[in-house]
CSV table of C-alpha atoms (C1' of nucleotides) in Angstrom, one decimal:
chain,number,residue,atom,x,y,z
A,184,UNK,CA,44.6,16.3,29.5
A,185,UNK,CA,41.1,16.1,30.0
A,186,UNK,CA,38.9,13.5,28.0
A,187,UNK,CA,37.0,15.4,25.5
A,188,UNK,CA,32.9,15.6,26.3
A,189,UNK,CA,30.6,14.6,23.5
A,190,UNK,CA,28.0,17.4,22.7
A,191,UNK,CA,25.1,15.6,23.3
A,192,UNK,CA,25.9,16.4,26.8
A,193,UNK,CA,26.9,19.7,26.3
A,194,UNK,CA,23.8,20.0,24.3
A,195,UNK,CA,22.2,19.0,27.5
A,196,UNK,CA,23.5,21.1,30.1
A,197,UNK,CA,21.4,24.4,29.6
A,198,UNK,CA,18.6,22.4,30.2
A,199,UNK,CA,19.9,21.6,33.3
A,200,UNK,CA,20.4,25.0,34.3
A,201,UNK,CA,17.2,26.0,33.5
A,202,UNK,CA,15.1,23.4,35.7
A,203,UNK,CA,17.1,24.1,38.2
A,204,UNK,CA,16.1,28.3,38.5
A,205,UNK,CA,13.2,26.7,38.4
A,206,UNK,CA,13.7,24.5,41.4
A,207,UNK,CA,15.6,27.4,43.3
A,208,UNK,CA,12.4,29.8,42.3
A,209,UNK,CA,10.2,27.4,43.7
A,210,UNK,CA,12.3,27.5,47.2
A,211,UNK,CA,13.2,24.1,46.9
A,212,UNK,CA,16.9,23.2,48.5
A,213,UNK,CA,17.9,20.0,47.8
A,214,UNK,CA,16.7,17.5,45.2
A,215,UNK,CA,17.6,13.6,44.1
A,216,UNK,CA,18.6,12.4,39.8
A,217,UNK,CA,15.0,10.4,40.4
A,218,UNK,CA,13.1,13.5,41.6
A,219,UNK,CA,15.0,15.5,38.6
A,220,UNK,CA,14.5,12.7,36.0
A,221,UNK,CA,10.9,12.7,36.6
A,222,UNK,CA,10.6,16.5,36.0
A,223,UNK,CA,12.6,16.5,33.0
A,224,UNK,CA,11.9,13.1,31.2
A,225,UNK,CA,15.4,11.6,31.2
A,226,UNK,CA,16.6,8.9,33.2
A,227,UNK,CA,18.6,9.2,36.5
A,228,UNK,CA,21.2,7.2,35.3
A,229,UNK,CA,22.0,10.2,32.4
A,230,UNK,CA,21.8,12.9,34.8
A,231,UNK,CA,24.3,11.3,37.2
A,232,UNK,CA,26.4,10.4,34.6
A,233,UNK,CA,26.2,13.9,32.7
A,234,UNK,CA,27.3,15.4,36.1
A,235,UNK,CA,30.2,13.1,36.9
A,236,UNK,CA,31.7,14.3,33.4
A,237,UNK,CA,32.5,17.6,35.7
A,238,UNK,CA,32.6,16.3,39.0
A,239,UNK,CA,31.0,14.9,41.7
A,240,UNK,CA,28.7,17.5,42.7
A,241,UNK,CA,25.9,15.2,44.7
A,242,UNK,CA,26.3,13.7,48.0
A,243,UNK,CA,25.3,10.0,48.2
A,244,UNK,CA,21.9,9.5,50.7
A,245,UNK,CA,21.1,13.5,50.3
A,246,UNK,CA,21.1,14.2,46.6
A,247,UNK,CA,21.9,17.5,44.9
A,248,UNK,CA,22.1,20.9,46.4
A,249,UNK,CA,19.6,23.2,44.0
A,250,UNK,CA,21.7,26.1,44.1
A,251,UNK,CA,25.0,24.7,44.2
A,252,UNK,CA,24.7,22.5,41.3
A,253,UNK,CA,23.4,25.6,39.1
A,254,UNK,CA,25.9,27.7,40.4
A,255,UNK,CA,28.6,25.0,39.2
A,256,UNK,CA,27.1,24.2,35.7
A,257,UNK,CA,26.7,27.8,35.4
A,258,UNK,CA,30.6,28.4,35.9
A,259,UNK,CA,31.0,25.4,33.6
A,260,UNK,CA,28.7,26.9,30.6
A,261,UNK,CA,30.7,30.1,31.3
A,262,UNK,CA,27.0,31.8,31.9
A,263,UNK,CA,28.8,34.0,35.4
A,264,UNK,CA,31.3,35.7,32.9
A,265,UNK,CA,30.7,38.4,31.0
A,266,UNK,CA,31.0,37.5,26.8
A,267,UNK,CA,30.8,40.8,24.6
A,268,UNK,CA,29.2,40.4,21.4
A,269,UNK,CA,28.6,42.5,18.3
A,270,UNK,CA,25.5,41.6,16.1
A,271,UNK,CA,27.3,42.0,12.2
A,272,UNK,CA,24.0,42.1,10.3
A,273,UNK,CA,21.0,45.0,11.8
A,274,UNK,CA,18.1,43.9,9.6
A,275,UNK,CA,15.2,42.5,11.4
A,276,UNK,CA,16.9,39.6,13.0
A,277,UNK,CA,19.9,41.2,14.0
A,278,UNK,CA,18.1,43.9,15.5
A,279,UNK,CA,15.8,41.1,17.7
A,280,UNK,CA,18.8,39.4,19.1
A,281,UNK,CA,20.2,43.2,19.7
A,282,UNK,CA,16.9,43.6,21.9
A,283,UNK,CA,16.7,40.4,23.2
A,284,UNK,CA,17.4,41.7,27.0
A,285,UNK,CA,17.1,38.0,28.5
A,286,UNK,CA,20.7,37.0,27.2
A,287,UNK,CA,22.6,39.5,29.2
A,288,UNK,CA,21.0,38.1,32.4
A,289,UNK,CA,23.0,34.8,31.4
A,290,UNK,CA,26.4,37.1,30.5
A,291,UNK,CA,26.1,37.7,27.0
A,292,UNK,CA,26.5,41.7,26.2
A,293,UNK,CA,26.0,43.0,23.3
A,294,UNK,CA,27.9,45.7,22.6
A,295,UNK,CA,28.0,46.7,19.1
A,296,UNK,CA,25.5,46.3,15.9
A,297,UNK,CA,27.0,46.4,12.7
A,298,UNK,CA,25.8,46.3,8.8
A,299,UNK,CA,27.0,47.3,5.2
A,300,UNK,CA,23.6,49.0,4.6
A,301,UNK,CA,24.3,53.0,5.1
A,302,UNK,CA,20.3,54.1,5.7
A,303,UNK,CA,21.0,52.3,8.3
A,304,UNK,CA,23.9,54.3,10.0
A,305,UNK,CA,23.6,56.1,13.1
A,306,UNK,CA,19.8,54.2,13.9
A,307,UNK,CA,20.0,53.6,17.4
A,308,UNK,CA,18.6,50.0,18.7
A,309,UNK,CA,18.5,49.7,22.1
A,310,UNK,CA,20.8,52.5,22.9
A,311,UNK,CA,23.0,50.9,20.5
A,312,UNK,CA,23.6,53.4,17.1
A,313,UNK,CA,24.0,51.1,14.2
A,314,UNK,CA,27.6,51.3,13.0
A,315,UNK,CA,29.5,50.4,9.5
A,316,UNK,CA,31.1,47.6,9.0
A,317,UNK,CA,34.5,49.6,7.9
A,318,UNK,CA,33.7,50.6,11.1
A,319,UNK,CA,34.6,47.3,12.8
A,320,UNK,CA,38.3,47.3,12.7
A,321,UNK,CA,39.0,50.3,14.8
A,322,UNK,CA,36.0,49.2,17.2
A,323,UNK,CA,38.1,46.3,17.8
A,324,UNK,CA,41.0,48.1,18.7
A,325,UNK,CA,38.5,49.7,21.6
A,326,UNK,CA,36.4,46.9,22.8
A,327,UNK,CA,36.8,43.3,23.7
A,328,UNK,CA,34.6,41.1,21.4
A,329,UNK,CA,34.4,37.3,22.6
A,330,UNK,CA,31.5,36.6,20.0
A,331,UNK,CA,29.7,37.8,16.6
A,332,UNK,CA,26.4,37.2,15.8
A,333,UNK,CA,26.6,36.3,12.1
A,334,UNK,CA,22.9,37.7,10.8
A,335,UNK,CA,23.0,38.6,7.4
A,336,UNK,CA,22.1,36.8,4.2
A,337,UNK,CA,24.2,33.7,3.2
A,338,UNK,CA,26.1,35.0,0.3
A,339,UNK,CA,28.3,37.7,2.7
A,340,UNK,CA,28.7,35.3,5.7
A,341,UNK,CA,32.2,33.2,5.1
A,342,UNK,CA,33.8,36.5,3.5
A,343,UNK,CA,32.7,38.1,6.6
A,344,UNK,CA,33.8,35.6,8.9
A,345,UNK,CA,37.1,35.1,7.6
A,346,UNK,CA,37.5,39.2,8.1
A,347,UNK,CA,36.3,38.7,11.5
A,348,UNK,CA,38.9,35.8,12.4
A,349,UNK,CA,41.8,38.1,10.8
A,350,UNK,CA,40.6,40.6,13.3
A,351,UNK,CA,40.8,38.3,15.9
A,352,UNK,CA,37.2,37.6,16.6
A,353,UNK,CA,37.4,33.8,17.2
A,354,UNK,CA,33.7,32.4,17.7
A,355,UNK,CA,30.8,32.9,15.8
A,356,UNK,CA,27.1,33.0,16.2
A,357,UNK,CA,25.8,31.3,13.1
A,358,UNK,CA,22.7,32.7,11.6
A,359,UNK,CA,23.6,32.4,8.1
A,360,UNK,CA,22.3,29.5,6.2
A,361,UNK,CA,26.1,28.4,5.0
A,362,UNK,CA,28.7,26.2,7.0
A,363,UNK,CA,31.4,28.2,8.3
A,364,UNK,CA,32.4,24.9,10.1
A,365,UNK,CA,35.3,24.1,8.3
A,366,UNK,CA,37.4,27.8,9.2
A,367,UNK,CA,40.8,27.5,10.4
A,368,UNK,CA,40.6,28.6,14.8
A,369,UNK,CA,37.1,29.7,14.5
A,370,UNK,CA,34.3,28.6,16.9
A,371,UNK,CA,31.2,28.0,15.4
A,372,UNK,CA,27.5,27.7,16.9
A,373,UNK,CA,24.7,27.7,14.3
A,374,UNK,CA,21.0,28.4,14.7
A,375,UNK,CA,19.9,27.1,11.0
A,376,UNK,CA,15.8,28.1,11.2
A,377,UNK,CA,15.1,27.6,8.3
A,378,UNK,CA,16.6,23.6,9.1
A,379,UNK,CA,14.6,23.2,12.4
A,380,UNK,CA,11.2,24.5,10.2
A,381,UNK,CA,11.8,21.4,8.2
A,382,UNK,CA,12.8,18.8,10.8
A,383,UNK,CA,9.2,20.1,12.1
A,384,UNK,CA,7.4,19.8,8.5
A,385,UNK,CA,9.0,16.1,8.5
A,386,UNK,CA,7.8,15.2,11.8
A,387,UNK,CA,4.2,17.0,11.4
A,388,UNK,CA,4.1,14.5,8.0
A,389,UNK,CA,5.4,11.4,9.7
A,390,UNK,CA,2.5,12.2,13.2
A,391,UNK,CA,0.0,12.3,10.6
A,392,UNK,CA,0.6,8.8,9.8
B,32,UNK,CA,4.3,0.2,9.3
B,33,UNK,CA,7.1,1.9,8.2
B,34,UNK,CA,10.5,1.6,11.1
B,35,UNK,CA,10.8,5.1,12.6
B,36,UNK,CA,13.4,6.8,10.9
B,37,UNK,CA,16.2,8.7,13.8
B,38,UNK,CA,16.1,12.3,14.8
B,39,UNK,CA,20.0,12.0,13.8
B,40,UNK,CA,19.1,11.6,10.1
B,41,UNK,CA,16.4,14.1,9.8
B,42,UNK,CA,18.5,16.6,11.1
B,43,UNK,CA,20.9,15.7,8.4
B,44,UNK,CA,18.6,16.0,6.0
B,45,UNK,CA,18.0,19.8,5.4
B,46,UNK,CA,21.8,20.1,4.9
B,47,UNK,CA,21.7,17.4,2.2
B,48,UNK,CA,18.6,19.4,0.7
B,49,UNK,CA,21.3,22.5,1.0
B,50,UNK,CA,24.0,21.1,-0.5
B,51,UNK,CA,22.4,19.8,-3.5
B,52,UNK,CA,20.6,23.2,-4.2
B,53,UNK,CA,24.2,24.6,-4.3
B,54,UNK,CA,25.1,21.7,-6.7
B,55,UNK,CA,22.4,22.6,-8.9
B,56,UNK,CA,22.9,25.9,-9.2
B,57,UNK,CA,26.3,25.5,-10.3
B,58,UNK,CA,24.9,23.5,-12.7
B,59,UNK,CA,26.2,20.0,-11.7
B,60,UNK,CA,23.6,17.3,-13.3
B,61,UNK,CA,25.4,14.2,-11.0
B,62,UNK,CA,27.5,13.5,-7.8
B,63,UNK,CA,28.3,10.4,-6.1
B,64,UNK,CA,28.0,9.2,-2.8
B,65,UNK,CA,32.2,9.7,-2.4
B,66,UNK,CA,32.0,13.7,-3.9
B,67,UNK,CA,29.6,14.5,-1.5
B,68,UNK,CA,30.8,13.2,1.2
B,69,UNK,CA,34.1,15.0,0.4
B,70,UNK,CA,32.1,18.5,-0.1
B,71,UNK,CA,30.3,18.5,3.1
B,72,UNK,CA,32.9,16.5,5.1
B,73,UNK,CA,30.6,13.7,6.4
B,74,UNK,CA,31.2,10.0,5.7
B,75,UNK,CA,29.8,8.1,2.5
B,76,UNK,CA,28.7,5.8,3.9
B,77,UNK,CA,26.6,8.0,5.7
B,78,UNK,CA,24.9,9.9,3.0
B,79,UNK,CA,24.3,6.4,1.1
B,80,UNK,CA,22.4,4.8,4.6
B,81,UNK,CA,20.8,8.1,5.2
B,82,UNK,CA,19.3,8.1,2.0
B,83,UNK,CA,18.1,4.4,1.7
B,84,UNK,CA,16.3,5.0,4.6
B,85,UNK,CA,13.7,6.5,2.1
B,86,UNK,CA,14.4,5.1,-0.9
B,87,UNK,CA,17.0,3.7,-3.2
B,88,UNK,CA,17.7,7.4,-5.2
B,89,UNK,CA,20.8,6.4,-6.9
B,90,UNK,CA,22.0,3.7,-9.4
B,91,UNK,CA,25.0,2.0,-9.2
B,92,UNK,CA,27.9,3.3,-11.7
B,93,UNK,CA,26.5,6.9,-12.1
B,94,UNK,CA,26.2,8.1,-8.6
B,95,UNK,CA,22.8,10.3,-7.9
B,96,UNK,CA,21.4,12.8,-10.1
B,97,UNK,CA,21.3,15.9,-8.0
B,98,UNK,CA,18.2,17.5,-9.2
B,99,UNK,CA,15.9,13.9,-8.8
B,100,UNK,CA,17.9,13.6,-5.2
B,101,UNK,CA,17.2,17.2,-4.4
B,102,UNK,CA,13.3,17.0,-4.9
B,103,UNK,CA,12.6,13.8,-3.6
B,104,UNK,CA,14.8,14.8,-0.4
B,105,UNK,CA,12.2,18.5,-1.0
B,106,UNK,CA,9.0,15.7,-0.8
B,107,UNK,CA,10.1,13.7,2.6
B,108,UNK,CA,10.7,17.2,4.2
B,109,UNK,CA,7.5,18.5,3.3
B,110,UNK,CA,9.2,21.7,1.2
B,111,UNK,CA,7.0,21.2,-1.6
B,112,UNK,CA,4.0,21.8,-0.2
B,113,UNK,CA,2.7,24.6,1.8
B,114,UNK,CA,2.5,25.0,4.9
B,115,UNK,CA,0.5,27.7,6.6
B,116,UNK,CA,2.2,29.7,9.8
B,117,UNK,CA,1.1,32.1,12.2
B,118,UNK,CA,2.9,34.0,14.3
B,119,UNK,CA,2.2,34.3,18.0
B,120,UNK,CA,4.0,37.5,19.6
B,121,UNK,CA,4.7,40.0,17.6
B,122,UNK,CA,7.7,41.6,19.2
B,123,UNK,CA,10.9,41.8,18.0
B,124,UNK,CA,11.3,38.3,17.0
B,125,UNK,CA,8.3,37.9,15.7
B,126,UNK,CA,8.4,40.1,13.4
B,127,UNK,CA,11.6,39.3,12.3
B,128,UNK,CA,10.4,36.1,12.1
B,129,UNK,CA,7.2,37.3,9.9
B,130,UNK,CA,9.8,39.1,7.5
B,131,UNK,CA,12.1,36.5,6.7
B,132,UNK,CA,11.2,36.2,3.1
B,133,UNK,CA,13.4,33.1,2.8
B,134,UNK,CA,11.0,30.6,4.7
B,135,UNK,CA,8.2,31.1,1.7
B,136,UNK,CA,10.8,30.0,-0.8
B,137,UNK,CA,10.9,26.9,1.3
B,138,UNK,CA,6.7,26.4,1.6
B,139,UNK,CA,5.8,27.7,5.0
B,140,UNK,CA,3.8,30.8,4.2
B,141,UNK,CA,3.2,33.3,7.3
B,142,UNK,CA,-0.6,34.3,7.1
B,143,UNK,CA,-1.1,36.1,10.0
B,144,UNK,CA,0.6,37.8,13.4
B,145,UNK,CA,-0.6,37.9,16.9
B,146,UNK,CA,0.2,40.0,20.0
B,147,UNK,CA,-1.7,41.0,23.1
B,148,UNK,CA,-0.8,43.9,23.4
B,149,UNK,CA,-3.1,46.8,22.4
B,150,UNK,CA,-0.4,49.1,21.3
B,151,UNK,CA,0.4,47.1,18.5
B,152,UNK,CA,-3.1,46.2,17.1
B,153,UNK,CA,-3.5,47.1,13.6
B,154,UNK,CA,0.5,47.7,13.2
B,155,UNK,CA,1.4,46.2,9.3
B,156,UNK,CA,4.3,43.6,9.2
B,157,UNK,CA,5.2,42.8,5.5
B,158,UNK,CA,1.3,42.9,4.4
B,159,UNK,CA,0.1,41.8,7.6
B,160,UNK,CA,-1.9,43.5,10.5
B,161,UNK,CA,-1.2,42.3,13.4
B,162,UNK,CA,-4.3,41.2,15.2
B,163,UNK,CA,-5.2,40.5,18.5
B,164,UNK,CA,-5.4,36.8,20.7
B,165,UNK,CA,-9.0,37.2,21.1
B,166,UNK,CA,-9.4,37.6,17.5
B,167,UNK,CA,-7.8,34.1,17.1
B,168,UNK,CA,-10.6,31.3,17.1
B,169,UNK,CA,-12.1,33.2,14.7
B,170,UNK,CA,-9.0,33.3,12.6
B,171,UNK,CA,-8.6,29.7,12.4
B,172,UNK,CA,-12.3,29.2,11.3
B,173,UNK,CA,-11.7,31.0,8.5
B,174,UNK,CA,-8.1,29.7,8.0
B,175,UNK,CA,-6.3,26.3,7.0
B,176,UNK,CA,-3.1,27.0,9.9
B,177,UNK,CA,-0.8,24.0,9.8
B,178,UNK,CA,2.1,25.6,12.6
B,179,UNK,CA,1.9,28.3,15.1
B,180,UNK,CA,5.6,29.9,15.8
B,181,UNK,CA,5.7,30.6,19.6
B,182,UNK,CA,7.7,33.8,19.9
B,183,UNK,CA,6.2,35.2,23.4
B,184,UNK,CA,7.5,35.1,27.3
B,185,UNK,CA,8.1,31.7,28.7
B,186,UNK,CA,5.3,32.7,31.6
B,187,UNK,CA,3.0,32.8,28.8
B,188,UNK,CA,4.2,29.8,26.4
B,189,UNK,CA,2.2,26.7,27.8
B,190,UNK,CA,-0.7,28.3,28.7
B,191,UNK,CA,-1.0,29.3,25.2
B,192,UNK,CA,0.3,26.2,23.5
B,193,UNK,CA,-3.0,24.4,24.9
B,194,UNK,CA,-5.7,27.2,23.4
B,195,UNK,CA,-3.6,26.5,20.7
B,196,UNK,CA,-4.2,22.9,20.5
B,197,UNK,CA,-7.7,22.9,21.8
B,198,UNK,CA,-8.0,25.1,18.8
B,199,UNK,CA,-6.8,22.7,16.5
B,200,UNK,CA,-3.2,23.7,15.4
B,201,UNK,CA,-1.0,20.9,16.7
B,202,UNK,CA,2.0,21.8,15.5
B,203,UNK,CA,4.5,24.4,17.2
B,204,UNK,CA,7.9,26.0,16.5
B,205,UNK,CA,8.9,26.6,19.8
B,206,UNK,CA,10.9,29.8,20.2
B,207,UNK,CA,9.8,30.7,24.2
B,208,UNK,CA,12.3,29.0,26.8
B,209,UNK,CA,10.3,26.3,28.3
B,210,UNK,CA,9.0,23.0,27.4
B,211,UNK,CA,6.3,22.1,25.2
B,212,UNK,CA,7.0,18.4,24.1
B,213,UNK,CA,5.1,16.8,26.8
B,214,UNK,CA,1.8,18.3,25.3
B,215,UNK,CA,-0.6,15.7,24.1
B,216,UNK,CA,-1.2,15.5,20.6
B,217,UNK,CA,1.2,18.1,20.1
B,218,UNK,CA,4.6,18.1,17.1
B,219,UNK,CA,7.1,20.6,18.8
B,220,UNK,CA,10.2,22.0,17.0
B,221,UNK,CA,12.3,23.9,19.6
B,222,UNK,CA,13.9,27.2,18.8
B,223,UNK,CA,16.3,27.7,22.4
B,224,UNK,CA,18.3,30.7,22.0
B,225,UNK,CA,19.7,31.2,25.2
B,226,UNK,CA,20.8,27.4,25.1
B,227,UNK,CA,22.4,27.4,21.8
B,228,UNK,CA,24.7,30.6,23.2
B,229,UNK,CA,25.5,28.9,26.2
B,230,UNK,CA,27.0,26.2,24.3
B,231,UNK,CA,28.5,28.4,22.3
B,232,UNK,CA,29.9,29.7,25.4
B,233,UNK,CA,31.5,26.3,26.7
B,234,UNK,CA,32.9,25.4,23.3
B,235,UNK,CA,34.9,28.5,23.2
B,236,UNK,CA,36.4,27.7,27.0
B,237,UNK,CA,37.4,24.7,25.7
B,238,UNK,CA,39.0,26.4,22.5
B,239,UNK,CA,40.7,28.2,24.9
B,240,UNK,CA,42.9,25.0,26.9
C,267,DT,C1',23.0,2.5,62.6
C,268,DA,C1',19.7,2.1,58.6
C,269,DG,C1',18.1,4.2,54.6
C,270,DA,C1',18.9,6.9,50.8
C,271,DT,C1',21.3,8.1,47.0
C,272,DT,C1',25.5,9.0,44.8
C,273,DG,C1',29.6,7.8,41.7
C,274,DT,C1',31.1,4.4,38.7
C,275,DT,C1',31.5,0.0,36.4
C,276,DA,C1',29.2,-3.2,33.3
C,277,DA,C1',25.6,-4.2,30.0
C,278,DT,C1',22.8,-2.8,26.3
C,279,DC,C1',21.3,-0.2,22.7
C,280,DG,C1',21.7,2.6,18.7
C,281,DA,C1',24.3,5.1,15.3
C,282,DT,C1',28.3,5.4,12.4
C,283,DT,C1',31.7,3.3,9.6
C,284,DA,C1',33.6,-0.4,6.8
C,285,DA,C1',33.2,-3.9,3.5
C,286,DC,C1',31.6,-6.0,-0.5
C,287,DA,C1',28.3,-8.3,-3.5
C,288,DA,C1',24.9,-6.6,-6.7
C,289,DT,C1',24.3,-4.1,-10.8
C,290,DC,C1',24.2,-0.2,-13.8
D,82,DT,C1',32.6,-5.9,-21.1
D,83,DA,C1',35.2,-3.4,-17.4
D,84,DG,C1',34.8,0.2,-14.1
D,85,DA,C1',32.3,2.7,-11.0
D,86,DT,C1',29.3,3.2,-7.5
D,87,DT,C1',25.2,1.9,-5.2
D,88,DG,C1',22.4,-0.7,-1.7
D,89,DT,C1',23.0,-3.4,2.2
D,90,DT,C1',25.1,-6.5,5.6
D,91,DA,C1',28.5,-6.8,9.1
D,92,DA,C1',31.8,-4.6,12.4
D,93,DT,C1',32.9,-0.9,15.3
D,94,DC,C1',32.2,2.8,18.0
D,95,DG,C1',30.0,5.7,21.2
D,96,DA,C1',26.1,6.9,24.0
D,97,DT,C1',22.5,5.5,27.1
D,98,DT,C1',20.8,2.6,30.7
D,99,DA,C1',21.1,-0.7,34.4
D,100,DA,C1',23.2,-2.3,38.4
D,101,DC,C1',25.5,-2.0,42.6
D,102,DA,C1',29.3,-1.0,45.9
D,103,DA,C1',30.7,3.1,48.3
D,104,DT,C1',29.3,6.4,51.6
D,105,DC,C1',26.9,10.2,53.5
DNA sequence: TAGATTGTTAATCGATTAACAATC
DNA sequence: TAGATTGTTAATCGATTAACAATC
């Protein structure tokens, strides 16, 4: 079996990917973990070992192909698949991330928007009509979900998720402000905003200083 | 002057604040380093070095008192003041953003919404018009604005962030897919998406082994 | 071949956990 | 006072950086 790789370079990888578009949009071929680690502020000696994790994917005295490398952490991240995902939650944020056209370009579709809310039936967000949640169970039966975006308020979320695992939806798209960490075979990936406004009140506080 | 305090602990610390607000509401006057730790399945030792990083907030034989704990953890992260927020781009995040009523309760107050675009001049999100770039300098003349949420296209993001700090706001929550950080003068909070699905995206491959 | 740069091992640094004396 | 639990020092673990032999 594989060894297990730490998050923090997980974390890192999408950053990776992203310079490197950048490199490839710029028309440039090849590039070095110096010439990188000056662009991105991190040292060589992380990059090389945050690749080796997967591979050796340089060649010594030439550096990194540009396109090659993205194409490979691409397949790593999963991004060159296709990942259906409903959004369970259509108020404001639900229906952003349901319009949010840039994640399908990196294989996330979503496919299905879903809340509890009836005014809301039938309202079509981009080309997507807004279904009920008693709805979700024979939608299921019809459509491959991979992911759900959890956005709705905190006090439906684990009941929700536990429904969702018993229907076989394994990963979740964390919106809620509750853990759902600790679910039996669940996935879980959480965007806690409310969390990152206050790192960033703490840290305007402390630059003050 | 005060040691810097690690990104790893304020992270922690908004799930502390969490936690204890949950205690609190169930009525529970104390807890103990070893109950906590139990709850939110992190170590005790832990919570008890996180914490005396600020401050001795407990007393030996009794454990912490949750609400004293819970507002002193409220001061360091700034949640008892308030914080001013504009919005810049108001599409569909950003106005999602601008309605999330939960981010008051916490002290960041959204005063006022921005776009470029002429179509949506005038256009009322939850009490506010949304205005025009231009119409910004004059804004902040008139206005204390403490953070500026960035919720436009990347090709627009930096270009922006600059007015916005030759303006005087130097602090941004980062929602557009590029990087701020290496702005002078500048406290950024990213907001990445697209990276935090991607991630998502490996951790469910790796479910799947 | 000589120069450049990787892949990988070793050294360092920082964060987490364990242990326990202090003390309420 | 005895028991509980903190605050804090020491030990461990893991992640980052440095160094360099391998090799294109």
């Amino acid at each position: 079996m594989d060894k297990e790789i730490s998050q923090a370079v997980i974390r890192r990888l999408p950053r990776y990917y992203r310079y490197l578009g950048e490199l490839l949009d710029d028309g440039i071929e090849r590039i070095s973990s110096n010439d990188l680690s000056a662009r991105m502020h991190v040292t060589a000696s992380q990059i090389r070992q945050d690749l080796n994790n997967f591979g050796g994917f340089g060649q010594q005295g030439y550096g990194y192909n540009v396109a090659y490398l993205r194409e490979e952490i691409g397949n790593i991240l999963g991004v060159n698949d296709v990942h259906n995902v409903i959004v369970i939650g259509a108020g404001n944020l639900g229906q952003a991330i349901a319009n949010y056209v840039k994640f399908e370009k990196v294989g996330f579709k979503i496919i299905g928007l879903f809340d509890v809310n009836p005014e809301l039936e039938g309202k079509v967000v981009r080309d997507l009509p807004i279904m009920m949640l008693d709805d979700l169970p024979k939608f299921l039966e019809n459509n491959k979900v991979e992911i759900a975006a959890l956005t709705l308020p905190k006090h439906n979320a684990k009941a929700t998720a536990l429904k969702l695992v018993s229907l076989g939806v394994t990963s979740i798209w964390n919106f809620a402000h509750v853990d759902l960490d600790d679910i039996e075979g669940l996935v879980v990936e959480n965007v806690h905003l409310s969390d990152s406004l206050m790192q960033l009140s703490y840290n305007i506080s402390q630059h003050k200083k």
